[in-house]
Amino acid sequence: PTVLEAIRLLIQVVGSDRLVIVGAMVPMVLIDFHQGLGGGRVTRDVDAVVLAASWEEFRAIKARLIALGFRQGTPQHRLQYDTAEIDLIPYSKALAPAGRLEWPGEDRVMTTLGFEEAFECARLNDIGGISVPMVSVAGSVLLKLVAYNDRPRERARDLVDVVHCFNHYAEAPDARRFDVAEVEVDGNPVRYEDAGACLLVFSWLARLLADRRAALAGALLFALHPLQVESVCWISELRGLLAAALGFAALLQHERGR
């Protein structure tokens, strides 16, 4: 309830069209809550990106939130509301002209790679009666990989979230991960690496071609191609399948944002 109230006040101050929720809150809502699953990382932190043309505008936004009961935390982008924490990141091309956000007064530089696309692809999701703009699960995974690559020593927990998303992407009650493969093949369960990559191929082709039959044919070709045998037989070749999954996730996100 405290997190929801903090999000409601945040939307009240900046507007849903100038805000997008990213971070661990995305898989927690779109996977765990919507599908009734457990095992994900429970968080009271909310990572949010807000459009701000200048640091002065960002400070004004924070001042309005503090007037509503938020407290300034440390570092300067962190705001606290009772037990909830909001990591509020300002973004605009003026603030980060080279894709790097330099925090004033701090020896801290943050990449903004993917923020523009996050706003373009954000969708409203109902959370406790509040329409909250969030990136998709695929977008969240890509942003987490970017954040980890930017600050690997600080962002190890992002890899935990990425694996959780891979494990449960399109799981029950929407069990699409088995549309292009049986639950078991030769007595062995289908791994999420295989099923996830094939599902992403199907989703991308279906959007690109606007023909589900053609997309299914393409996904089957990808799944049954002899090259995929290497990924199944040798663990060292799993990197190729994971690279393909991430590549098709990026292509799917690109198509959704066009």
PDB file of C-alpha atoms in Angstrom:
ATOM      1  CA  PRO A   1       0.000   0.000   0.000  1.00  0.00           C
ATOM      2  CA  THR A   2       2.808   2.450   0.810  1.00  0.00           C
ATOM      3  CA  VAL A   3       4.514   1.827  -2.540  1.00  0.00           C
ATOM      4  CA  LEU A   4       1.215   2.296  -4.389  1.00  0.00           C
ATOM      5  CA  GLU A   5       0.559   5.581  -2.585  1.00  0.00           C
ATOM      6  CA  ALA A   6       4.056   6.782  -3.452  1.00  0.00           C
ATOM      7  CA  ILE A   7       3.477   5.901  -7.127  1.00  0.00           C
ATOM      8  CA  ARG A   8       0.072   7.621  -7.088  1.00  0.00           C
ATOM      9  CA  LEU A   9       1.595  10.838  -5.734  1.00  0.00           C
ATOM     10  CA  LEU A  10       4.422  10.646  -8.243  1.00  0.00           C
ATOM     11  CA  ILE A  11       1.953  10.369 -11.127  1.00  0.00           C
ATOM     12  CA  GLN A  12      -0.108  13.190  -9.607  1.00  0.00           C
ATOM     13  CA  VAL A  13       2.924  15.501  -9.643  1.00  0.00           C
ATOM     14  CA  VAL A  14       4.554  14.703 -13.008  1.00  0.00           C
ATOM     15  CA  GLY A  15       1.746  13.065 -15.032  1.00  0.00           C
ATOM     16  CA  SER A  16       1.696   9.583 -16.516  1.00  0.00           C
ATOM     17  CA  ASP A  17       2.856  10.849 -19.928  1.00  0.00           C
ATOM     18  CA  ARG A  18       6.150  12.110 -18.481  1.00  0.00           C
ATOM     19  CA  LEU A  19       6.957   9.088 -16.355  1.00  0.00           C
ATOM     20  CA  VAL A  20       7.916   5.450 -16.912  1.00  0.00           C
ATOM     21  CA  ILE A  21       8.544   2.764 -14.292  1.00  0.00           C
ATOM     22  CA  VAL A  22      11.571   0.542 -14.887  1.00  0.00           C
ATOM     23  CA  GLY A  23      13.583  -1.810 -12.672  1.00  0.00           C
ATOM     24  CA  ALA A  24      12.569  -4.745 -10.483  1.00  0.00           C
ATOM     25  CA  MET A  25       9.016  -3.450 -10.079  1.00  0.00           C
ATOM     26  CA  VAL A  26       8.290  -4.401 -13.725  1.00  0.00           C
ATOM     27  CA  PRO A  27       8.800  -8.194 -13.524  1.00  0.00           C
ATOM     28  CA  MET A  28       7.291  -8.213 -10.035  1.00  0.00           C
ATOM     29  CA  VAL A  29       4.044  -6.752 -11.417  1.00  0.00           C
ATOM     30  CA  LEU A  30       3.921  -8.105 -14.977  1.00  0.00           C
ATOM     31  CA  ILE A  31       5.138 -11.615 -14.156  1.00  0.00           C
ATOM     32  CA  ASP A  32       4.743 -12.444 -10.466  1.00  0.00           C
ATOM     33  CA  PHE A  33       1.536 -10.572  -9.622  1.00  0.00           C
ATOM     34  CA  HIS A  34      -0.277 -11.044 -12.936  1.00  0.00           C
ATOM     35  CA  GLN A  35       0.571 -14.744 -13.137  1.00  0.00           C
ATOM     36  CA  GLY A  36       0.375 -15.573  -9.449  1.00  0.00           C
ATOM     37  CA  LEU A  37       3.986 -16.683  -9.277  1.00  0.00           C
ATOM     38  CA  GLY A  38       6.591 -16.523  -6.552  1.00  0.00           C
ATOM     39  CA  GLY A  39      10.350 -16.653  -6.484  1.00  0.00           C
ATOM     40  CA  GLY A  40      11.037 -13.202  -7.855  1.00  0.00           C
ATOM     41  CA  ARG A  41      12.769 -10.418  -5.986  1.00  0.00           C
ATOM     42  CA  VAL A  42      10.340  -8.615  -3.697  1.00  0.00           C
ATOM     43  CA  THR A  43      11.154  -4.926  -3.593  1.00  0.00           C
ATOM     44  CA  ARG A  44       9.822  -1.792  -1.992  1.00  0.00           C
ATOM     45  CA  ASP A  45      12.003   0.288  -4.307  1.00  0.00           C
ATOM     46  CA  VAL A  46      10.555   1.923  -7.392  1.00  0.00           C
ATOM     47  CA  ASP A  47      12.900   2.907 -10.225  1.00  0.00           C
ATOM     48  CA  ALA A  48      11.276   5.666 -12.251  1.00  0.00           C
ATOM     49  CA  VAL A  49      12.478   7.850 -15.120  1.00  0.00           C
ATOM     50  CA  VAL A  50      10.910  11.293 -15.424  1.00  0.00           C
ATOM     51  CA  LEU A  51      11.164  13.762 -18.293  1.00  0.00           C
ATOM     52  CA  ALA A  52      12.895  16.949 -17.168  1.00  0.00           C
ATOM     53  CA  ALA A  53      14.345  19.593 -19.452  1.00  0.00           C
ATOM     54  CA  SER A  54      16.826  20.871 -16.855  1.00  0.00           C
ATOM     55  CA  TRP A  55      18.206  20.208 -13.384  1.00  0.00           C
ATOM     56  CA  GLU A  56      16.133  23.139 -12.146  1.00  0.00           C
ATOM     57  CA  GLU A  57      12.951  21.417 -13.329  1.00  0.00           C
ATOM     58  CA  PHE A  58      14.053  18.167 -11.697  1.00  0.00           C
ATOM     59  CA  ARG A  59      14.684  19.931  -8.389  1.00  0.00           C
ATOM     60  CA  ALA A  60      11.244  21.564  -8.643  1.00  0.00           C
ATOM     61  CA  ILE A  61       9.638  18.130  -9.127  1.00  0.00           C
ATOM     62  CA  LYS A  62      11.412  16.833  -6.034  1.00  0.00           C
ATOM     63  CA  ALA A  63      10.341  19.890  -4.044  1.00  0.00           C
ATOM     64  CA  ARG A  64       6.692  19.234  -4.926  1.00  0.00           C
ATOM     65  CA  LEU A  65       7.024  15.602  -3.852  1.00  0.00           C
ATOM     66  CA  ILE A  66       8.695  16.576  -0.580  1.00  0.00           C
ATOM     67  CA  ALA A  67       5.792  18.950   0.074  1.00  0.00           C
ATOM     68  CA  LEU A  68       3.476  15.912  -0.224  1.00  0.00           C
ATOM     69  CA  GLY A  69       5.349  13.916   2.411  1.00  0.00           C
ATOM     70  CA  PHE A  70       8.413  12.503   0.651  1.00  0.00           C
ATOM     71  CA  ARG A  71      11.846  12.808   2.280  1.00  0.00           C
ATOM     72  CA  GLN A  72      15.144  13.444   0.536  1.00  0.00           C
ATOM     73  CA  GLY A  73      17.378  10.389   0.663  1.00  0.00           C
ATOM     74  CA  THR A  74      20.961   9.592  -0.272  1.00  0.00           C
ATOM     75  CA  PRO A  75      22.071   9.735  -3.079  1.00  0.00           C
ATOM     76  CA  GLN A  76      20.244  12.784  -4.428  1.00  0.00           C
ATOM     77  CA  HIS A  77      17.966  10.859  -6.800  1.00  0.00           C
ATOM     78  CA  ARG A  78      16.472   8.826  -3.930  1.00  0.00           C
ATOM     79  CA  LEU A  79      13.245   9.873  -2.266  1.00  0.00           C
ATOM     80  CA  GLN A  80      11.610   8.078   0.665  1.00  0.00           C
ATOM     81  CA  TYR A  81       7.917   7.832   1.416  1.00  0.00           C
ATOM     82  CA  ASP A  82       7.360   6.002   4.693  1.00  0.00           C
ATOM     83  CA  THR A  83       8.895   2.550   3.991  1.00  0.00           C
ATOM     84  CA  ALA A  84       8.930   2.979   0.202  1.00  0.00           C
ATOM     85  CA  GLU A  85      11.882   4.305  -1.771  1.00  0.00           C
ATOM     86  CA  ILE A  86      11.713   6.015  -5.144  1.00  0.00           C
ATOM     87  CA  ASP A  87      14.835   6.222  -7.284  1.00  0.00           C
ATOM     88  CA  LEU A  88      13.843   9.098  -9.560  1.00  0.00           C
ATOM     89  CA  ILE A  89      16.040   9.571 -12.618  1.00  0.00           C
ATOM     90  CA  PRO A  90      15.629  12.706 -14.754  1.00  0.00           C
ATOM     91  CA  TYR A  91      15.983  12.350 -18.489  1.00  0.00           C
ATOM     92  CA  SER A  92      16.027  14.510 -21.578  1.00  0.00           C
ATOM     93  CA  LYS A  93      18.443  14.910 -24.458  1.00  0.00           C
ATOM     94  CA  ALA A  94      19.388  18.276 -22.978  1.00  0.00           C
ATOM     95  CA  LEU A  95      20.397  16.669 -19.658  1.00  0.00           C
ATOM     96  CA  ALA A  96      22.158  13.724 -21.297  1.00  0.00           C
ATOM     97  CA  PRO A  97      23.254  14.911 -24.762  1.00  0.00           C
ATOM     98  CA  ALA A  98      25.788  12.103 -25.189  1.00  0.00           C
ATOM     99  CA  GLY A  99      23.690   9.409 -23.539  1.00  0.00           C
ATOM    100  CA  ARG A 100      25.431   9.982 -20.187  1.00  0.00           C
ATOM    101  CA  LEU A 101      23.806  11.686 -17.211  1.00  0.00           C
ATOM    102  CA  GLU A 102      26.297  13.544 -15.018  1.00  0.00           C
ATOM    103  CA  TRP A 103      24.929  14.204 -11.531  1.00  0.00           C
ATOM    104  CA  PRO A 104      25.806  17.724 -10.319  1.00  0.00           C
ATOM    105  CA  GLY A 105      28.002  17.810  -7.244  1.00  0.00           C
ATOM    106  CA  GLU A 106      28.717  14.060  -7.433  1.00  0.00           C
ATOM    107  CA  ASP A 107      31.400  11.970  -9.059  1.00  0.00           C
ATOM    108  CA  ARG A 108      28.684   9.862 -10.669  1.00  0.00           C
ATOM    109  CA  VAL A 109      27.837   9.317 -14.317  1.00  0.00           C
ATOM    110  CA  MET A 110      24.933   7.127 -15.440  1.00  0.00           C
ATOM    111  CA  THR A 111      24.118   5.800 -18.883  1.00  0.00           C
ATOM    112  CA  THR A 112      20.726   6.728 -20.313  1.00  0.00           C
ATOM    113  CA  LEU A 113      20.888   4.182 -23.123  1.00  0.00           C
ATOM    114  CA  GLY A 114      17.360   2.849 -23.705  1.00  0.00           C
ATOM    115  CA  PHE A 115      15.514   5.635 -21.852  1.00  0.00           C
ATOM    116  CA  GLU A 116      14.165   7.204 -25.049  1.00  0.00           C
ATOM    117  CA  GLU A 117      12.838   3.821 -26.184  1.00  0.00           C
ATOM    118  CA  ALA A 118      11.402   3.170 -22.716  1.00  0.00           C
ATOM    119  CA  PHE A 119       9.158   6.226 -23.038  1.00  0.00           C
ATOM    120  CA  GLU A 120       8.179   5.329 -26.608  1.00  0.00           C
ATOM    121  CA  CYS A 121       7.185   1.778 -25.668  1.00  0.00           C
ATOM    122  CA  ALA A 122       5.676   2.388 -22.213  1.00  0.00           C
ATOM    123  CA  ARG A 123       2.196   0.968 -21.593  1.00  0.00           C
ATOM    124  CA  LEU A 124      -0.309   1.728 -18.844  1.00  0.00           C
ATOM    125  CA  ASN A 125      -0.827  -1.134 -16.399  1.00  0.00           C
ATOM    126  CA  ASP A 126      -3.483  -1.242 -13.686  1.00  0.00           C
ATOM    127  CA  ILE A 127      -1.929  -1.651 -10.237  1.00  0.00           C
ATOM    128  CA  GLY A 128      -4.396  -1.411  -7.391  1.00  0.00           C
ATOM    129  CA  GLY A 129      -6.685   0.828  -9.424  1.00  0.00           C
ATOM    130  CA  ILE A 130      -3.840   3.130 -10.538  1.00  0.00           C
ATOM    131  CA  SER A 131      -2.839   3.352 -14.216  1.00  0.00           C
ATOM    132  CA  VAL A 132       0.947   3.115 -14.075  1.00  0.00           C
ATOM    133  CA  PRO A 133       3.183   3.599 -17.157  1.00  0.00           C
ATOM    134  CA  MET A 134       5.705   0.748 -17.310  1.00  0.00           C
ATOM    135  CA  VAL A 135       8.130  -0.737 -19.799  1.00  0.00           C
ATOM    136  CA  SER A 136       7.463  -4.266 -21.024  1.00  0.00           C
ATOM    137  CA  VAL A 137       9.239  -7.299 -19.563  1.00  0.00           C
ATOM    138  CA  ALA A 138      11.465  -7.432 -22.659  1.00  0.00           C
ATOM    139  CA  GLY A 139      12.275  -3.733 -22.270  1.00  0.00           C
ATOM    140  CA  SER A 140      13.019  -4.239 -18.577  1.00  0.00           C
ATOM    141  CA  VAL A 141      15.475  -7.039 -19.364  1.00  0.00           C
ATOM    142  CA  LEU A 142      17.309  -4.909 -21.911  1.00  0.00           C
ATOM    143  CA  LEU A 143      17.529  -1.951 -19.496  1.00  0.00           C
ATOM    144  CA  LYS A 144      18.835  -4.218 -16.746  1.00  0.00           C
ATOM    145  CA  LEU A 145      21.561  -5.557 -19.012  1.00  0.00           C
ATOM    146  CA  VAL A 146      22.518  -1.999 -19.933  1.00  0.00           C
ATOM    147  CA  ALA A 147      22.615  -0.996 -16.242  1.00  0.00           C
ATOM    148  CA  TYR A 148      24.717  -4.036 -15.317  1.00  0.00           C
ATOM    149  CA  ASN A 149      27.158  -3.377 -18.133  1.00  0.00           C
ATOM    150  CA  ASP A 150      27.427   0.251 -16.968  1.00  0.00           C
ATOM    151  CA  ARG A 151      28.063  -0.540 -13.280  1.00  0.00           C
ATOM    152  CA  PRO A 152      28.686  -4.309 -12.850  1.00  0.00           C
ATOM    153  CA  ARG A 153      29.929  -4.084  -9.249  1.00  0.00           C
ATOM    154  CA  GLU A 154      26.782  -2.288  -8.115  1.00  0.00           C
ATOM    155  CA  ARG A 155      24.222  -4.055 -10.286  1.00  0.00           C
ATOM    156  CA  ALA A 156      24.794  -7.795  -9.747  1.00  0.00           C
ATOM    157  CA  ARG A 157      21.174  -8.185  -8.557  1.00  0.00           C
ATOM    158  CA  ASP A 158      20.017  -7.167 -12.059  1.00  0.00           C
ATOM    159  CA  LEU A 159      21.258 -10.527 -13.355  1.00  0.00           C
ATOM    160  CA  VAL A 160      19.005 -12.292 -10.833  1.00  0.00           C
ATOM    161  CA  ASP A 161      16.020 -10.387 -12.244  1.00  0.00           C
ATOM    162  CA  VAL A 162      17.032 -11.188 -15.833  1.00  0.00           C
ATOM    163  CA  VAL A 163      17.216 -14.920 -15.113  1.00  0.00           C
ATOM    164  CA  HIS A 164      13.849 -14.764 -13.335  1.00  0.00           C
ATOM    165  CA  CYS A 165      12.307 -13.098 -16.401  1.00  0.00           C
ATOM    166  CA  PHE A 166      13.810 -15.727 -18.693  1.00  0.00           C
ATOM    167  CA  ASN A 167      12.530 -18.533 -16.489  1.00  0.00           C
ATOM    168  CA  HIS A 168       8.953 -17.227 -16.351  1.00  0.00           C
ATOM    169  CA  TYR A 169       8.487 -15.286 -19.596  1.00  0.00           C
ATOM    170  CA  ALA A 170       5.093 -16.227 -21.024  1.00  0.00           C
ATOM    171  CA  GLU A 171       4.520 -18.849 -18.324  1.00  0.00           C
ATOM    172  CA  ALA A 172       1.074 -19.982 -17.103  1.00  0.00           C
ATOM    173  CA  PRO A 173      -1.656 -18.912 -17.339  1.00  0.00           C
ATOM    174  CA  ASP A 174      -0.433 -17.708 -20.756  1.00  0.00           C
ATOM    175  CA  ALA A 175       1.718 -20.738 -21.539  1.00  0.00           C
ATOM    176  CA  ARG A 176       2.801 -19.576 -25.011  1.00  0.00           C
ATOM    177  CA  ARG A 177       6.343 -20.805 -24.420  1.00  0.00           C
ATOM    178  CA  PHE A 178       5.132 -24.273 -25.503  1.00  0.00           C
ATOM    179  CA  ASP A 179       3.356 -23.177 -28.704  1.00  0.00           C
ATOM    180  CA  VAL A 180       6.328 -24.173 -30.861  1.00  0.00           C
ATOM    181  CA  ALA A 181       7.582 -27.121 -28.808  1.00  0.00           C
ATOM    182  CA  GLU A 182       6.177 -29.910 -26.663  1.00  0.00           C
ATOM    183  CA  VAL A 183       6.601 -29.772 -22.916  1.00  0.00           C
ATOM    184  CA  GLU A 184       9.095 -32.623 -23.299  1.00  0.00           C
ATOM    185  CA  VAL A 185      11.270 -33.676 -26.222  1.00  0.00           C
ATOM    186  CA  ASP A 186      12.629 -37.233 -26.107  1.00  0.00           C
ATOM    187  CA  GLY A 187      11.756 -37.365 -22.428  1.00  0.00           C
ATOM    188  CA  ASN A 188      13.643 -34.172 -21.577  1.00  0.00           C
ATOM    189  CA  PRO A 189      11.867 -31.000 -20.439  1.00  0.00           C
ATOM    190  CA  VAL A 190      12.098 -27.972 -22.696  1.00  0.00           C
ATOM    191  CA  ARG A 191      14.569 -25.452 -21.289  1.00  0.00           C
ATOM    192  CA  TYR A 192      13.598 -21.806 -21.048  1.00  0.00           C
ATOM    193  CA  GLU A 193      16.650 -20.937 -23.157  1.00  0.00           C
ATOM    194  CA  ASP A 194      15.265 -22.936 -26.105  1.00  0.00           C
ATOM    195  CA  ALA A 195      11.580 -22.128 -25.660  1.00  0.00           C
ATOM    196  CA  GLY A 196      12.222 -18.456 -24.892  1.00  0.00           C
ATOM    197  CA  ALA A 197      14.362 -17.928 -27.987  1.00  0.00           C
ATOM    198  CA  CYS A 198      11.817 -19.670 -30.242  1.00  0.00           C
ATOM    199  CA  LEU A 199       8.932 -17.702 -28.730  1.00  0.00           C
ATOM    200  CA  LEU A 200      10.763 -14.427 -29.310  1.00  0.00           C
ATOM    201  CA  VAL A 201      11.389 -15.414 -32.941  1.00  0.00           C
ATOM    202  CA  PHE A 202       7.681 -16.151 -33.362  1.00  0.00           C
ATOM    203  CA  SER A 203       6.597 -12.890 -31.657  1.00  0.00           C
ATOM    204  CA  TRP A 204       9.004 -10.810 -33.739  1.00  0.00           C
ATOM    205  CA  LEU A 205       8.034 -12.436 -37.066  1.00  0.00           C
ATOM    206  CA  ALA A 206       4.312 -12.224 -36.252  1.00  0.00           C
ATOM    207  CA  ARG A 207       4.658  -8.495 -35.709  1.00  0.00           C
ATOM    208  CA  LEU A 208       6.933  -7.976 -38.705  1.00  0.00           C
ATOM    209  CA  LEU A 209       4.972 -10.080 -41.211  1.00  0.00           C
ATOM    210  CA  ALA A 210       1.448  -9.685 -39.771  1.00  0.00           C
ATOM    211  CA  ASP A 211       0.957 -13.364 -40.599  1.00  0.00           C
ATOM    212  CA  ARG A 212       0.935 -15.862 -37.717  1.00  0.00           C
ATOM    213  CA  ARG A 213       1.269 -18.896 -40.013  1.00  0.00           C
ATOM    214  CA  ALA A 214       4.369 -17.485 -41.671  1.00  0.00           C
ATOM    215  CA  ALA A 215       5.702 -16.523 -38.249  1.00  0.00           C
ATOM    216  CA  LEU A 216       5.128 -20.065 -36.967  1.00  0.00           C
ATOM    217  CA  ALA A 217       6.962 -21.487 -39.984  1.00  0.00           C
ATOM    218  CA  GLY A 218       9.898 -19.179 -39.312  1.00  0.00           C
ATOM    219  CA  ALA A 219       9.972 -20.078 -35.623  1.00  0.00           C
ATOM    220  CA  LEU A 220       9.894 -23.794 -36.458  1.00  0.00           C
ATOM    221  CA  LEU A 221      12.739 -23.330 -38.937  1.00  0.00           C
ATOM    222  CA  PHE A 222      14.750 -21.595 -36.226  1.00  0.00           C
ATOM    223  CA  ALA A 223      13.908 -24.298 -33.649  1.00  0.00           C
ATOM    224  CA  LEU A 224      14.601 -27.307 -35.869  1.00  0.00           C
ATOM    225  CA  HIS A 225      17.598 -26.017 -37.808  1.00  0.00           C
ATOM    226  CA  PRO A 226      20.612 -28.339 -37.410  1.00  0.00           C
ATOM    227  CA  LEU A 227      22.689 -25.465 -36.014  1.00  0.00           C
ATOM    228  CA  GLN A 228      20.571 -25.545 -32.857  1.00  0.00           C
ATOM    229  CA  VAL A 229      21.790 -29.081 -32.117  1.00  0.00           C
ATOM    230  CA  GLU A 230      25.103 -27.643 -30.921  1.00  0.00           C
ATOM    231  CA  SER A 231      23.327 -25.572 -28.269  1.00  0.00           C
ATOM    232  CA  VAL A 232      21.518 -28.666 -27.021  1.00  0.00           C
ATOM    233  CA  CYS A 233      24.504 -31.027 -27.048  1.00  0.00           C
ATOM    234  CA  TRP A 234      27.229 -28.775 -25.674  1.00  0.00           C
ATOM    235  CA  ILE A 235      26.750 -26.374 -22.777  1.00  0.00           C
ATOM    236  CA  SER A 236      29.537 -24.181 -24.184  1.00  0.00           C
ATOM    237  CA  GLU A 237      27.316 -23.383 -27.179  1.00  0.00           C
ATOM    238  CA  LEU A 238      24.470 -22.169 -24.975  1.00  0.00           C
ATOM    239  CA  ARG A 239      25.924 -18.681 -25.401  1.00  0.00           C
ATOM    240  CA  GLY A 240      24.726 -18.657 -29.028  1.00  0.00           C
ATOM    241  CA  LEU A 241      21.139 -19.397 -28.038  1.00  0.00           C
ATOM    242  CA  LEU A 242      21.145 -16.790 -25.277  1.00  0.00           C
ATOM    243  CA  ALA A 243      22.650 -14.226 -27.658  1.00  0.00           C
ATOM    244  CA  ALA A 244      19.898 -15.029 -30.163  1.00  0.00           C
ATOM    245  CA  ALA A 245      17.216 -14.620 -27.488  1.00  0.00           C
ATOM    246  CA  LEU A 246      18.547 -11.216 -26.473  1.00  0.00           C
ATOM    247  CA  GLY A 247      18.935 -10.171 -30.098  1.00  0.00           C
ATOM    248  CA  PHE A 248      15.356 -11.088 -30.980  1.00  0.00           C
ATOM    249  CA  ALA A 249      14.129  -9.397 -27.771  1.00  0.00           C
ATOM    250  CA  ALA A 250      15.823  -6.209 -28.975  1.00  0.00           C
ATOM    251  CA  LEU A 251      14.271  -6.557 -32.458  1.00  0.00           C
ATOM    252  CA  LEU A 252      10.819  -7.159 -30.961  1.00  0.00           C
ATOM    253  CA  GLN A 253      11.162  -4.104 -28.749  1.00  0.00           C
ATOM    254  CA  HIS A 254      12.264  -2.054 -31.765  1.00  0.00           C
ATOM    255  CA  GLU A 255       9.209  -3.129 -33.765  1.00  0.00           C
ATOM    256  CA  ARG A 256       6.873  -2.299 -30.889  1.00  0.00           C
ATOM    257  CA  GLY A 257       8.364   1.174 -30.650  1.00  0.00           C
ATOM    258  CA  ARG A 258       8.049   2.041 -34.362  1.00  0.00           C
TER     259      ARG A 258
END
